[in-house]
mmCIF file of C-alpha atoms in Angstrom:
data_model
loop_
_atom_site.group_PDB
_atom_site.id
_atom_site.type_symbol
_atom_site.label_atom_id
_atom_site.label_comp_id
_atom_site.label_asym_id
_atom_site.label_seq_id
_atom_site.Cartn_x
_atom_site.Cartn_y
_atom_site.Cartn_z
ATOM 1 C CA MET A 1 -135.404 -207.825 90.921
ATOM 2 C CA ALA A 2 -133.200 -210.041 88.788
ATOM 3 C CA LEU A 3 -133.528 -213.820 89.134
ATOM 4 C CA LEU A 4 -130.419 -215.693 88.022
ATOM 5 C CA HIS A 5 -130.070 -219.436 87.536
ATOM 6 C CA VAL A 6 -126.426 -220.395 88.028
ATOM 7 C CA ASN A 7 -124.806 -223.709 87.145
ATOM 8 C CA PHE A 8 -121.304 -224.237 88.512
ATOM 9 C CA TYR A 9 -118.840 -226.959 89.345
ATOM 10 C CA SER A 10 -118.007 -227.461 93.008
ATOM 11 C CA ASP A 11 -114.381 -228.453 93.492
ATOM 12 C CA LEU A 12 -115.233 -229.535 97.019
ATOM 13 C CA LEU A 13 -118.186 -231.748 96.117
ATOM 14 C CA GLU A 14 -116.683 -232.776 92.768
ATOM 15 C CA LEU A 15 -120.171 -232.270 91.369
ATOM 16 C CA ALA A 16 -122.013 -229.982 88.980
ATOM 17 C CA CYS A 17 -124.271 -227.814 91.153
ATOM 18 C CA SER A 18 -127.029 -225.260 90.718
ATOM 19 C CA MET A 19 -128.335 -222.293 92.650
ATOM 20 C CA ASP A 20 -130.862 -219.567 92.043
ATOM 21 C CA VAL A 21 -129.990 -216.020 93.083
ATOM 22 C CA ILE A 22 -132.234 -212.974 93.423
ATOM 23 C CA LEU A 23 -130.420 -209.649 93.108
ATOM 24 C CA PRO A 24 -131.781 -206.121 93.459
ATOM 25 C CA GLU A 25 -131.718 -204.220 90.210
ATOM 26 C CA THR A 26 -130.983 -200.883 91.877
ATOM 27 C CA VAL A 27 -127.578 -199.637 92.977
ATOM 28 C CA SER A 28 -126.563 -200.502 96.516
ATOM 29 C CA PRO A 29 -126.449 -197.484 98.835
ATOM 30 C CA ARG A 30 -123.293 -198.882 100.459
ATOM 31 C CA PRO A 31 -120.014 -197.211 99.491
ATOM 32 C CA ASP A 32 -118.710 -200.567 98.229
ATOM 33 C CA GLY A 33 -121.840 -201.166 96.130
ATOM 34 C CA LYS A 34 -122.589 -204.518 97.789
ATOM 35 C CA TRP A 35 -125.739 -206.064 99.236
ATOM 36 C CA PRO A 36 -126.510 -208.105 102.346
ATOM 37 C CA ALA A 37 -127.399 -211.712 101.504
ATOM 38 C CA LEU A 38 -129.935 -214.210 102.780
ATOM 39 C CA TYR A 39 -129.021 -217.863 102.212
ATOM 40 C CA LEU A 40 -132.463 -219.451 101.843
ATOM 41 C CA LEU A 41 -132.354 -223.218 102.307
ATOM 42 C CA HIS A 42 -134.660 -225.953 101.000
ATOM 43 C CA GLY A 43 -136.194 -229.021 102.634
ATOM 44 C CA LEU A 44 -135.493 -232.716 102.246
ATOM 45 C CA SER A 45 -137.472 -233.445 99.087
ATOM 46 C CA ASP A 46 -136.771 -230.109 97.359
ATOM 47 C CA ASP A 47 -134.043 -228.238 95.498
ATOM 48 C CA HIS A 48 -132.817 -224.725 94.699
ATOM 49 C CA THR A 49 -135.960 -223.870 92.701
ATOM 50 C CA ILE A 50 -138.565 -224.650 95.342
ATOM 51 C CA TRP A 51 -138.847 -221.332 97.143
ATOM 52 C CA GLN A 52 -139.728 -219.408 93.994
ATOM 53 C CA ARG A 53 -141.996 -222.199 92.727
ATOM 54 C CA ARG A 54 -144.031 -222.581 95.924
ATOM 55 C CA THR A 55 -143.865 -219.116 97.507
ATOM 56 C CA SER A 56 -143.849 -215.503 96.357
ATOM 57 C CA ILE A 57 -140.296 -214.953 97.576
ATOM 58 C CA GLU A 58 -139.424 -212.666 94.653
ATOM 59 C CA ARG A 59 -142.348 -210.414 95.489
ATOM 60 C CA HIS A 60 -141.634 -210.602 99.216
ATOM 61 C CA VAL A 61 -138.042 -209.351 98.824
ATOM 62 C CA ALA A 62 -138.809 -206.682 96.222
ATOM 63 C CA GLY A 63 -137.670 -203.314 97.517
ATOM 64 C CA ARG A 64 -135.901 -204.804 100.547
ATOM 65 C CA ASN A 65 -132.359 -204.207 99.217
ATOM 66 C CA LEU A 66 -131.370 -207.812 99.738
ATOM 67 C CA ALA A 67 -129.729 -210.566 97.705
ATOM 68 C CA VAL A 68 -131.186 -214.063 98.149
ATOM 69 C CA VAL A 69 -129.090 -217.160 97.457
ATOM 70 C CA MET A 70 -130.960 -220.459 97.064
ATOM 71 C CA PRO A 71 -128.552 -223.417 96.729
ATOM 72 C CA THR A 72 -129.196 -227.142 96.549
ATOM 73 C CA VAL A 73 -127.714 -229.849 98.767
ATOM 74 C CA GLN A 74 -129.865 -232.716 97.456
ATOM 75 C CA ARG A 75 -130.927 -234.834 100.481
ATOM 76 C CA GLY A 76 -127.682 -234.221 102.342
ATOM 77 C CA PHE A 77 -129.038 -232.464 105.456
ATOM 78 C CA TYR A 78 -126.405 -229.704 105.249
ATOM 79 C CA THR A 79 -123.961 -232.230 106.681
ATOM 80 C CA ASP A 80 -120.597 -233.699 105.755
ATOM 81 C CA MET A 81 -122.191 -237.067 105.051
ATOM 82 C CA ARG A 82 -120.793 -240.294 106.445
ATOM 83 C CA HIS A 83 -121.392 -241.842 103.014
ATOM 84 C CA GLY A 84 -121.772 -239.031 100.526
ATOM 85 C CA ALA A 85 -120.801 -235.452 99.837
ATOM 86 C CA PRO A 86 -119.421 -232.876 102.334
ATOM 87 C CA TYR A 87 -122.455 -230.612 102.197
ATOM 88 C CA TRP A 88 -121.749 -228.866 105.508
ATOM 89 C CA THR A 89 -118.365 -227.633 104.319
ATOM 90 C CA PHE A 90 -119.953 -226.687 101.003
ATOM 91 C CA ILE A 91 -122.740 -224.605 102.553
ATOM 92 C CA SER A 92 -120.611 -223.011 105.276
ATOM 93 C CA GLU A 93 -117.369 -222.399 103.383
ATOM 94 C CA GLU A 94 -117.355 -222.876 99.612
ATOM 95 C CA LEU A 95 -120.756 -221.419 98.748
ATOM 96 C CA PRO A 96 -120.454 -218.057 100.554
ATOM 97 C CA ALA A 97 -116.949 -217.549 99.203
ATOM 98 C CA LEU A 98 -118.139 -218.318 95.669
ATOM 99 C CA CYS A 99 -121.171 -216.029 95.887
ATOM 100 C CA GLU A 100 -119.120 -213.169 97.269
ATOM 101 C CA ARG A 101 -116.773 -213.502 94.268
ATOM 102 C CA LEU A 102 -119.505 -213.802 91.642
ATOM 103 C CA PHE A 103 -122.028 -211.233 92.886
ATOM 104 C CA PRO A 104 -121.980 -207.866 94.678
ATOM 105 C CA ILE A 105 -122.586 -209.519 98.059
ATOM 106 C CA ALA A 106 -121.058 -208.116 101.225
ATOM 107 C CA PRO A 107 -118.682 -210.510 103.027
ATOM 108 C CA GLU A 108 -118.994 -209.344 106.631
ATOM 109 C CA ARG A 109 -120.985 -211.016 109.407
ATOM 110 C CA GLY A 110 -123.458 -208.163 109.787
ATOM 111 C CA ALA A 111 -124.589 -208.589 106.179
ATOM 112 C CA ARG A 112 -124.955 -212.398 106.143
ATOM 113 C CA PHE A 113 -128.215 -214.179 107.055
ATOM 114 C CA ALA A 114 -129.692 -217.675 106.721
ATOM 115 C CA ALA A 115 -133.187 -219.143 106.826
ATOM 116 C CA GLY A 116 -134.771 -222.406 105.808
ATOM 117 C CA LEU A 117 -137.708 -224.766 106.142
ATOM 118 C CA SER A 118 -137.744 -228.274 107.618
ATOM 119 C CA MET A 119 -134.326 -229.758 106.711
ATOM 120 C CA GLY A 120 -133.367 -226.207 105.720
ATOM 121 C CA GLY A 121 -134.378 -224.953 109.165
ATOM 122 C CA TYR A 122 -131.881 -227.426 110.575
ATOM 123 C CA GLY A 123 -129.296 -226.073 108.120
ATOM 124 C CA ALA A 124 -129.954 -222.434 109.004
ATOM 125 C CA PHE A 125 -129.720 -223.023 112.767
ATOM 126 C CA LYS A 126 -126.619 -225.130 112.188
ATOM 127 C CA LEU A 127 -124.972 -222.186 110.433
ATOM 128 C CA GLY A 128 -125.894 -219.864 113.296
ATOM 129 C CA LEU A 129 -124.814 -222.258 116.037
ATOM 130 C CA ARG A 130 -121.578 -223.521 114.471
ATOM 131 C CA ARG A 131 -120.576 -220.283 112.702
ATOM 132 C CA PRO A 132 -121.845 -217.625 115.126
ATOM 133 C CA ASP A 133 -119.047 -215.290 114.062
ATOM 134 C CA ARG A 134 -120.250 -215.320 110.454
ATOM 135 C CA TYR A 135 -124.033 -214.753 110.625
ATOM 136 C CA ALA A 136 -126.037 -211.811 111.907
ATOM 137 C CA ALA A 137 -129.321 -213.731 112.191
ATOM 138 C CA VAL A 138 -130.767 -217.134 111.307
ATOM 139 C CA ALA A 139 -134.338 -218.435 111.082
ATOM 140 C CA SER A 140 -135.901 -221.886 111.169
ATOM 141 C CA LEU A 141 -139.408 -222.559 109.839
ATOM 142 C CA SER A 142 -140.786 -225.967 110.896
ATOM 143 C CA GLY A 143 -137.188 -227.029 111.314
ATOM 144 C CA VAL A 144 -135.730 -230.407 112.242
ATOM 145 C CA VAL A 145 -134.027 -228.619 115.111
ATOM 146 C CA ASP A 146 -133.418 -231.823 117.104
ATOM 147 C CA VAL A 147 -132.403 -234.417 114.534
ATOM 148 C CA VAL A 148 -131.635 -237.028 117.211
ATOM 149 C CA GLN A 149 -135.135 -236.845 118.665
ATOM 150 C CA SER A 150 -136.605 -236.723 115.160
ATOM 151 C CA ILE A 151 -134.901 -239.977 114.173
ATOM 152 C CA GLU A 152 -135.749 -241.668 117.480
ATOM 153 C CA THR A 153 -139.435 -240.716 117.569
ATOM 154 C CA LEU A 154 -140.490 -240.117 113.961
ATOM 155 C CA HIS A 155 -138.130 -241.790 111.519
ATOM 156 C CA ARG A 156 -136.876 -245.081 112.926
ATOM 157 C CA HIS A 157 -138.084 -246.731 109.712
ATOM 158 C CA SER A 158 -135.473 -244.603 107.896
ATOM 159 C CA ASP A 159 -132.478 -245.592 110.042
ATOM 160 C CA ALA A 160 -130.383 -246.622 107.038
ATOM 161 C CA PHE A 161 -131.032 -243.320 105.260
ATOM 162 C CA TYR A 162 -129.980 -241.234 108.268
ATOM 163 C CA ALA A 163 -127.028 -243.520 109.029
ATOM 164 C CA ASP A 164 -125.631 -242.763 105.568
ATOM 165 C CA ILE A 165 -125.791 -239.064 106.442
ATOM 166 C CA PHE A 166 -124.891 -238.931 110.133
ATOM 167 C CA GLY A 167 -123.512 -242.352 110.979
ATOM 168 C CA PRO A 168 -124.931 -244.397 113.869
ATOM 169 C CA LEU A 169 -127.305 -242.645 116.243
ATOM 170 C CA GLU A 170 -124.899 -243.046 119.145
ATOM 171 C CA THR A 171 -122.260 -241.225 117.078
ATOM 172 C CA LEU A 172 -124.664 -238.467 116.061
ATOM 173 C CA ARG A 173 -125.736 -237.752 119.638
ATOM 174 C CA GLY A 174 -123.464 -235.078 121.109
ATOM 175 C CA SER A 175 -121.644 -234.445 117.814
ATOM 176 C CA ASP A 176 -121.366 -231.213 115.842
ATOM 177 C CA ASP A 177 -124.378 -232.372 113.802
ATOM 178 C CA ASP A 178 -126.547 -232.541 116.954
ATOM 179 C CA LEU A 179 -127.918 -228.997 117.281
ATOM 180 C CA CYS A 180 -128.846 -229.477 120.928
ATOM 181 C CA ALA A 181 -125.265 -230.362 121.776
ATOM 182 C CA VAL A 182 -123.909 -227.492 119.688
ATOM 183 C CA ALA A 183 -126.347 -225.037 121.296
ATOM 184 C CA SER A 184 -125.270 -226.144 124.780
ATOM 185 C CA ARG A 185 -121.613 -225.661 123.888
ATOM 186 C CA LEU A 186 -122.209 -222.235 122.373
ATOM 187 C CA ILE A 187 -124.137 -221.077 125.439
ATOM 188 C CA ALA A 188 -121.417 -222.375 127.771
ATOM 189 C CA SER A 189 -118.724 -220.609 125.742
ATOM 190 C CA GLY A 190 -120.270 -217.180 126.233
ATOM 191 C CA ALA A 191 -119.258 -216.276 122.687
ATOM 192 C CA PRO A 192 -121.229 -213.690 120.704
ATOM 193 C CA ARG A 193 -124.059 -215.287 118.786
ATOM 194 C CA PRO A 194 -126.463 -214.327 116.009
ATOM 195 C CA ARG A 195 -130.131 -213.604 116.539
ATOM 196 C CA PHE A 196 -132.394 -216.651 116.271
ATOM 197 C CA TYR A 197 -135.971 -216.906 115.000
ATOM 198 C CA GLN A 198 -137.977 -220.118 115.277
ATOM 199 C CA ALA A 199 -141.521 -220.778 114.053
ATOM 200 C CA CYS A 200 -143.691 -223.842 113.579
ATOM 201 C CA GLY A 201 -147.335 -224.624 112.909
ATOM 202 C CA THR A 202 -149.232 -226.091 115.835
ATOM 203 C CA GLU A 203 -150.524 -228.984 113.701
ATOM 204 C CA ASP A 204 -147.075 -229.786 112.284
ATOM 205 C CA PHE A 205 -145.681 -233.233 113.138
ATOM 206 C CA LEU A 206 -142.447 -231.421 114.094
ATOM 207 C CA TYR A 207 -144.205 -229.050 116.501
ATOM 208 C CA PRO A 208 -143.372 -231.031 119.701
ATOM 209 C CA ILE A 209 -139.686 -231.148 118.752
ATOM 210 C CA ASN A 210 -139.669 -227.412 118.075
ATOM 211 C CA VAL A 211 -141.384 -226.648 121.374
ATOM 212 C CA ASP A 212 -138.876 -228.821 123.245
ATOM 213 C CA PHE A 213 -135.921 -227.062 121.590
ATOM 214 C CA TYR A 214 -137.338 -223.630 122.393
ATOM 215 C CA ARG A 215 -138.024 -224.567 126.015
ATOM 216 C CA ARG A 216 -134.450 -225.798 126.422
ATOM 217 C CA PHE A 217 -132.613 -222.995 124.659
ATOM 218 C CA GLY A 218 -135.034 -220.143 123.989
ATOM 219 C CA ARG A 219 -134.025 -217.975 126.914
ATOM 220 C CA ALA A 220 -130.276 -218.607 126.738
ATOM 221 C CA LEU A 221 -130.152 -218.016 122.972
ATOM 222 C CA ASP A 222 -132.787 -215.251 123.107
ATOM 223 C CA ILE A 223 -134.805 -217.008 120.391
ATOM 224 C CA THR A 224 -137.752 -215.143 118.913
ATOM 225 C CA TRP A 225 -140.520 -217.777 118.877
ATOM 226 C CA GLU A 226 -143.760 -217.753 116.897
ATOM 227 C CA ASP A 227 -146.368 -220.415 116.326
ATOM 228 C CA GLY A 228 -149.918 -220.569 115.073
ATOM 229 C CA PRO A 229 -152.377 -222.773 113.223
ATOM 230 C CA GLY A 230 -150.754 -224.662 110.371
ATOM 231 C CA THR A 231 -149.230 -227.899 109.154
ATOM 232 C CA HIS A 232 -145.925 -228.749 107.439
ATOM 233 C CA SER A 233 -147.050 -226.750 104.419
ATOM 234 C CA TRP A 234 -146.144 -224.057 101.934
ATOM 235 C CA ALA A 235 -149.099 -221.920 102.982
ATOM 236 C CA LEU A 236 -147.466 -221.491 106.380
ATOM 237 C CA TRP A 237 -143.936 -221.014 105.030
ATOM 238 C CA ASP A 238 -145.015 -218.387 102.503
ATOM 239 C CA ALA A 239 -146.635 -216.410 105.315
ATOM 240 C CA TYR A 240 -143.827 -216.812 107.814
ATOM 241 C CA ILE A 241 -140.937 -216.017 105.483
ATOM 242 C CA GLN A 242 -142.432 -212.519 105.280
ATOM 243 C CA ARG A 243 -142.278 -212.306 109.078
ATOM 244 C CA VAL A 244 -138.680 -213.486 108.940
ATOM 245 C CA LEU A 245 -137.741 -210.731 106.491
ATOM 246 C CA ASP A 246 -139.385 -208.115 108.717
ATOM 247 C CA TRP A 247 -137.726 -209.553 111.830
ATOM 248 C CA MET A 248 -134.310 -209.524 110.160
ATOM 249 C CA GLY A 249 -134.799 -205.830 109.505
ATOM 250 C CA PHE A 250 -134.971 -205.635 105.733
#
């Protein structure tokens, strides 16, 4: 495997950005020489380096014929912030286009995947729910899958922080940043959708929110659900990202 650290300037964000990219060192068996890509997303207090610092992701993807793109969105919740940068447009539009120009990464839906932990789980499901025509499968590990309920029940002390990202709670509810609302609309549309994988530790403070989301949408979205002993911790995420890679078929 080759691990690349890439610094670049985002015209959209008007910021200098960084991402880490893992590329196979062998030749792709595809006629076009390109690889499928997993966009692996970080949590709220992390950045593009965290997955390789806290897990064995390089070892886990070795031999799987897969490129892994690990970007950073600071604390922007993969959202076009009310007061801040347009991180949703960056992660859904600018970043894939850039990576597919810079690296031998396949551009079609069947070769594009996303996964993430906590805030990154929200980001991965958001990509699958809002861009179902562009992703083959998405996975959330201990994800903030219901950000409205999370703010209401767990983070009311951080109202100002979330308001800078999403705006007022009454504006967030039912919007395109509310995954429950987006999931309901996608189900009602009958449009093709990616495969969904959702996992959370039973001792995680986000476990009740994850269970509620799965109970509401698991059957309609055909979500693969897994849980087990564990907290909001890297020990769990290092174990479950291996399950995600197997489930995605690499």
